[in-house]
Short mmCIF file of C-alpha atoms in Angstrom, two decimals:
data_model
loop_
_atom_site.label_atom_id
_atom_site.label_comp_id
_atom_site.label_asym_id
_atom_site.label_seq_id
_atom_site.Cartn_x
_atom_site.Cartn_y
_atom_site.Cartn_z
CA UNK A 12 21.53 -72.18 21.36
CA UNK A 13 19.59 -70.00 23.30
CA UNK A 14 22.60 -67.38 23.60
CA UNK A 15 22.70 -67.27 20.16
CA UNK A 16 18.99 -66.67 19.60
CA UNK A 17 19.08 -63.55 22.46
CA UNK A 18 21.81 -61.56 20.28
CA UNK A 19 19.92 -62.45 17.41
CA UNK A 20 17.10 -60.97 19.10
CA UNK A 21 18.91 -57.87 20.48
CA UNK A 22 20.88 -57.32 16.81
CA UNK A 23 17.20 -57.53 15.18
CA UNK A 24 15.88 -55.17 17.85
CA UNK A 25 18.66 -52.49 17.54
CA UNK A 26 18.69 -52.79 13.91
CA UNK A 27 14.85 -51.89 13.31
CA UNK A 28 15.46 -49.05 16.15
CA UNK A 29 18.67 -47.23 13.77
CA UNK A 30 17.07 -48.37 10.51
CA UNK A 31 13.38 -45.93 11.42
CA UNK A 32 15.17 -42.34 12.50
CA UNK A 33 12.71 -39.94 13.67
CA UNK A 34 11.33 -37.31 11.90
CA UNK A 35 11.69 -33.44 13.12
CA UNK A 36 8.78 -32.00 11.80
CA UNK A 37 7.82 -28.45 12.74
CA UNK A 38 4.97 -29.39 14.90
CA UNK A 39 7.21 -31.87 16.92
CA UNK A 40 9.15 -28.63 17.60
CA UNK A 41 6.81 -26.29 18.41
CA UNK A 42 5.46 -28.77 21.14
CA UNK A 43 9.02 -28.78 22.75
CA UNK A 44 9.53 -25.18 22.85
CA UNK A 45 12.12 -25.28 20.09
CA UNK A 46 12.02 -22.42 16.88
CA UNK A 47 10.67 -23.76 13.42
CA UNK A 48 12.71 -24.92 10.92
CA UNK A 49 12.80 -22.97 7.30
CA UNK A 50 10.78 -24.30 4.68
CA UNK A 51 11.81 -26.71 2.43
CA UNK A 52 12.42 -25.78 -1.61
CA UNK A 53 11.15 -28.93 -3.16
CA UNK A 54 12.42 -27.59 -6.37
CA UNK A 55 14.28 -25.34 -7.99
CA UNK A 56 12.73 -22.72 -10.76
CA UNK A 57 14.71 -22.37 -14.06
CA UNK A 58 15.73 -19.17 -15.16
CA UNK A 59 12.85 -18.73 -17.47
CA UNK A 60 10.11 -19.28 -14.70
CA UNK A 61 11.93 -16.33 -12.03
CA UNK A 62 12.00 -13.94 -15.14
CA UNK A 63 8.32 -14.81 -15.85
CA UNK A 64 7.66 -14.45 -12.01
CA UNK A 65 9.18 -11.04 -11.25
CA UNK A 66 7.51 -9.34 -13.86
CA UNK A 67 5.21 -6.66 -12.49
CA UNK A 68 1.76 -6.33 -13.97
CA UNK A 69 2.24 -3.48 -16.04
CA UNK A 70 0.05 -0.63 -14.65
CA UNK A 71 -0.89 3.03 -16.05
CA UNK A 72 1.16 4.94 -13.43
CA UNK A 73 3.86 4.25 -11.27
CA UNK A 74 3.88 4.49 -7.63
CA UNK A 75 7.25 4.53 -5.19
CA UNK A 76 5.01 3.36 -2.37
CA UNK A 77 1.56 1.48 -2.27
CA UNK A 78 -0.79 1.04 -5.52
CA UNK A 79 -2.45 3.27 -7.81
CA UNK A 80 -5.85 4.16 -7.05
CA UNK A 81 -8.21 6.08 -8.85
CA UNK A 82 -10.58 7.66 -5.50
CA UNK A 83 -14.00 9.43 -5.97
CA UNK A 84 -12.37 12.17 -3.89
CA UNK A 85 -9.50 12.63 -2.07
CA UNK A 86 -8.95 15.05 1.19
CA UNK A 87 -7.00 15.43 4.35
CA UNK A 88 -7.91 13.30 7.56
CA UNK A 89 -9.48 16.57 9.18
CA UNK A 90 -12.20 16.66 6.32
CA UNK A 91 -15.82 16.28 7.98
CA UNK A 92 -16.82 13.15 5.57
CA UNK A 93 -13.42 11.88 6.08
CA UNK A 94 -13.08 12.01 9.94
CA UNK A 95 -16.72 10.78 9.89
CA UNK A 96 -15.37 7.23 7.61
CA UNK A 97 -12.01 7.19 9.86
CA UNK A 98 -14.51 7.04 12.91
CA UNK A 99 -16.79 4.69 11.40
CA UNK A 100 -13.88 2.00 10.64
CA UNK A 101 -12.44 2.72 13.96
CA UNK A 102 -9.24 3.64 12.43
CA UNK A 103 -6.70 5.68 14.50
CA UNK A 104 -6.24 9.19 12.47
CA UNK A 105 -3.02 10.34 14.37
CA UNK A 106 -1.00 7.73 12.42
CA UNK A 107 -2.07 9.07 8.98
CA UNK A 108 0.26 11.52 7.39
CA UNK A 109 -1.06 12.21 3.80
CA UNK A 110 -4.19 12.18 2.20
CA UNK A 111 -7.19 9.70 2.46
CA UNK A 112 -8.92 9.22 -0.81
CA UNK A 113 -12.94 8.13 -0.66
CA UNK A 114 -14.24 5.32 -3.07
CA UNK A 115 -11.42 4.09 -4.59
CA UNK A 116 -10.95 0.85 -6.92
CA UNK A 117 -7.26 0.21 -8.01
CA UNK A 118 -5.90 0.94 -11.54
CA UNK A 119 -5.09 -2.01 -13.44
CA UNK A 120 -3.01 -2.76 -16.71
CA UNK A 121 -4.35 -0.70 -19.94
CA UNK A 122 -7.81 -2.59 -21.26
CA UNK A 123 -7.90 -4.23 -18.38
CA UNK A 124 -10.45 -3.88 -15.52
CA UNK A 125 -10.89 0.24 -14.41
CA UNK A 126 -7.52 1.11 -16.73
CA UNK A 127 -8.68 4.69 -17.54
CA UNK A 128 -9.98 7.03 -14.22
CA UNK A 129 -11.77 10.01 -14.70
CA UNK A 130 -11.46 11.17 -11.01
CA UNK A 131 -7.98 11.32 -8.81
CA UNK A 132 -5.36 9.05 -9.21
CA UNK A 133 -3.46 8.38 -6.20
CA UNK A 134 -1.03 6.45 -4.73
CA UNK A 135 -2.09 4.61 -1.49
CA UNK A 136 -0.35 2.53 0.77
CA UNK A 137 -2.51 1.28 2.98
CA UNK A 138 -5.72 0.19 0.61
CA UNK A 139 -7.26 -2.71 2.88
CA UNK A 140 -10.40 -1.57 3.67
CA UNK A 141 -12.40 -2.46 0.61
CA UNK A 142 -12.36 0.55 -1.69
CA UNK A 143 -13.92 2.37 1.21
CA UNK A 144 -11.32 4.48 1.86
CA UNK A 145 -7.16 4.34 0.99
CA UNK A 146 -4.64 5.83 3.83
CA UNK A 147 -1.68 7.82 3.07
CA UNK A 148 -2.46 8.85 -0.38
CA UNK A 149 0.33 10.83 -2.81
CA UNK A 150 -1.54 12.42 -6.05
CA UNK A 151 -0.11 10.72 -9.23
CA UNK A 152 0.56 13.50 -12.14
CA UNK A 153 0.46 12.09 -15.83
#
Protein backbone atom coordinates (compact mmCIF):
# COMPACT_ATOMS: atom_id res chain seq x y z
CA UNK A 1 0.00 0.00 0.00
CA UNK A 2 2.49 2.38 0.62
CA UNK A 3 4.25 1.63 -2.89
CA UNK A 4 1.26 2.37 -4.43
CA UNK A 5 0.65 5.68 -2.67
CA UNK A 6 4.60 6.89 -3.59
CA UNK A 7 3.86 6.51 -7.53
CA UNK A 8 0.71 8.03 -6.91
CA UNK A 9 2.58 10.71 -5.38
CA UNK A 10 5.39 10.93 -7.99
CA UNK A 11 2.59 10.57 -11.11
CA UNK A 12 0.66 13.60 -9.28
CA UNK A 13 3.96 15.45 -8.88
CA UNK A 14 5.18 15.05 -12.53
CA UNK A 15 1.83 15.65 -13.84
CA UNK A 16 1.30 19.24 -12.20
CA UNK A 17 5.16 19.89 -13.29
CA UNK A 18 4.21 19.08 -17.50
CA UNK A 19 0.64 20.32 -17.06
CA UNK A 20 2.16 24.41 -15.91
CA UNK A 21 4.92 25.01 -18.96
CA UNK A 22 6.77 28.09 -18.47
CA UNK A 23 6.25 31.13 -20.02
CA UNK A 24 9.11 32.96 -22.27
CA UNK A 25 8.29 36.34 -21.88
CA UNK A 26 10.62 39.04 -23.20
CA UNK A 27 11.81 40.15 -19.88
CA UNK A 28 12.72 36.49 -18.87
CA UNK A 29 14.99 36.84 -21.95
CA UNK A 30 16.50 39.87 -21.65
CA UNK A 31 17.67 38.78 -18.06
CA UNK A 32 19.47 35.72 -19.67
CA UNK A 33 21.23 37.50 -22.31
CA UNK A 34 19.01 36.08 -25.03
CA UNK A 35 17.44 38.61 -28.13
CA UNK A 36 13.63 39.58 -27.80
CA UNK A 37 11.11 37.87 -29.37
CA UNK A 38 8.79 39.79 -32.17
CA UNK A 39 5.65 41.09 -31.07
CA UNK A 40 2.68 39.33 -31.08
CA UNK A 41 -0.42 40.32 -33.73
CA UNK A 42 -3.35 39.71 -31.49
CA UNK A 43 -5.45 40.26 -34.48
CA UNK A 44 -5.68 40.58 -37.80
CA UNK A 45 -7.12 43.97 -39.64
CA UNK A 46 -9.68 43.40 -42.48
CA UNK A 47 -9.10 44.82 -45.66
CA UNK A 48 -11.25 47.79 -45.05
CA UNK A 49 -9.34 48.93 -41.81
CA UNK A 50 -5.45 48.76 -43.81
CA UNK A 51 -7.12 50.85 -46.67
CA UNK A 52 -8.54 53.27 -44.04
CA UNK A 53 -5.03 53.15 -42.28
CA UNK A 54 -2.66 53.91 -45.17
CA UNK A 55 -4.39 56.79 -46.27
CA UNK A 56 -2.20 59.88 -45.98
CA UNK A 57 -3.73 63.03 -44.59
CA UNK A 58 -4.24 64.85 -47.60
CA UNK A 59 -1.95 67.96 -47.48
CA UNK A 60 -1.64 71.22 -49.84
CA UNK A 61 1.76 70.25 -51.32
CA UNK A 62 3.65 67.30 -51.73
CA UNK A 63 6.98 66.63 -50.41
CA UNK A 64 9.52 63.55 -51.61
CA UNK A 65 11.26 63.92 -48.26
CA UNK A 66 10.14 65.38 -44.79
CA UNK A 67 6.81 67.61 -44.32
CA UNK A 68 5.60 70.74 -45.64
CA UNK A 69 6.33 73.70 -43.73
CA UNK A 70 5.35 77.07 -44.20
CA UNK A 71 8.78 79.10 -42.35
CA UNK A 72 8.80 82.88 -41.50
CA UNK A 73 12.05 82.85 -43.49
CA UNK A 74 14.17 80.56 -44.88
CA UNK A 75 18.21 80.90 -45.48
CA UNK A 76 21.39 78.95 -45.69
CA UNK A 77 23.19 77.64 -42.41
CA UNK A 78 25.93 80.47 -42.88
CA UNK A 79 23.14 83.22 -42.36
CA UNK A 80 24.07 85.38 -39.12
CA UNK A 81 20.41 84.76 -37.42
CA UNK A 82 20.65 81.29 -38.56
CA UNK A 83 24.16 80.25 -37.30
CA UNK A 84 23.19 82.29 -34.18
CA UNK A 85 19.70 79.59 -33.67
CA UNK A 86 22.03 76.52 -34.88
CA UNK A 87 24.40 77.65 -31.93
CA UNK A 88 21.77 78.29 -29.56
CA UNK A 89 20.19 74.59 -29.98
CA UNK A 90 23.61 73.21 -30.02
CA UNK A 91 23.01 71.67 -33.29
CA UNK A 92 26.02 70.53 -35.40
CA UNK A 93 25.85 72.77 -38.82
CA UNK A 94 28.40 70.61 -40.85
CA UNK A 95 25.71 67.91 -41.24
CA UNK A 96 23.14 70.30 -42.82
CA UNK A 97 23.09 70.36 -46.56
CA UNK A 98 20.07 72.58 -47.63
CA UNK A 99 18.32 75.30 -46.25
CA UNK A 100 17.11 76.00 -42.61
CA UNK A 101 13.81 77.75 -42.52
CA UNK A 102 13.04 80.11 -39.17
CA UNK A 103 9.49 79.92 -37.49
CA UNK A 104 7.88 77.35 -39.12
CA UNK A 105 4.42 75.53 -38.26
CA UNK A 106 3.55 72.57 -40.65
CA UNK A 107 0.89 72.76 -43.43
CA UNK A 108 -2.04 70.76 -42.81
CA UNK A 109 -5.05 69.44 -44.98
CA UNK A 110 -7.13 72.43 -46.77
CA UNK A 111 -9.52 74.20 -43.87
CA UNK A 112 -7.72 72.63 -41.57
CA UNK A 113 -5.29 74.15 -39.00
CA UNK A 114 -2.49 76.77 -40.95
CA UNK A 115 -3.81 75.24 -44.61
CA UNK A 116 -3.03 78.48 -46.54
CA UNK A 117 0.83 80.18 -45.87
CA UNK A 118 1.55 83.45 -46.86
CA UNK A 119 5.38 83.12 -46.32
CA UNK A 120 7.77 80.09 -47.75
CA UNK A 121 6.66 76.79 -48.12
CA UNK A 122 9.23 74.27 -47.67
CA UNK A 123 9.92 70.93 -47.37
CA UNK A 124 11.86 69.89 -44.17
CA UNK A 125 13.10 66.80 -43.02
CA UNK A 126 14.27 67.19 -39.91
CA UNK A 127 11.35 69.49 -38.11
CA UNK A 128 11.89 68.39 -34.32
CA UNK A 129 12.77 71.31 -32.73
CA UNK A 130 9.45 72.95 -32.11
CA UNK A 131 8.76 75.26 -35.03
CA UNK A 132 11.99 76.93 -34.04
CA UNK A 133 13.79 76.10 -36.81
CA UNK A 134 13.39 73.03 -39.74
CA UNK A 135 16.85 71.41 -41.16
CA UNK A 136 17.39 70.54 -44.66
CA UNK A 137 14.71 72.52 -46.24
CA UNK A 138 13.74 72.14 -50.31
CA UNK A 139 11.39 75.25 -51.47
CA UNK A 140 7.95 73.82 -52.57
CA UNK A 141 6.70 75.64 -55.99
CA UNK A 142 2.78 75.67 -56.51
Amino acid sequence: MRSFVTIIFVALLAFLVSAKPMVDTNARRMARGLPLKAPRHLYRASPAAMARRSQTSGTSTQCSTGSPQCCQTVGPKSDPEISFLLGLLTIDATNINGLVGKTCSPITAVGVGSGTCNQKRVCCEDNSHGGLISIDCTPVNL
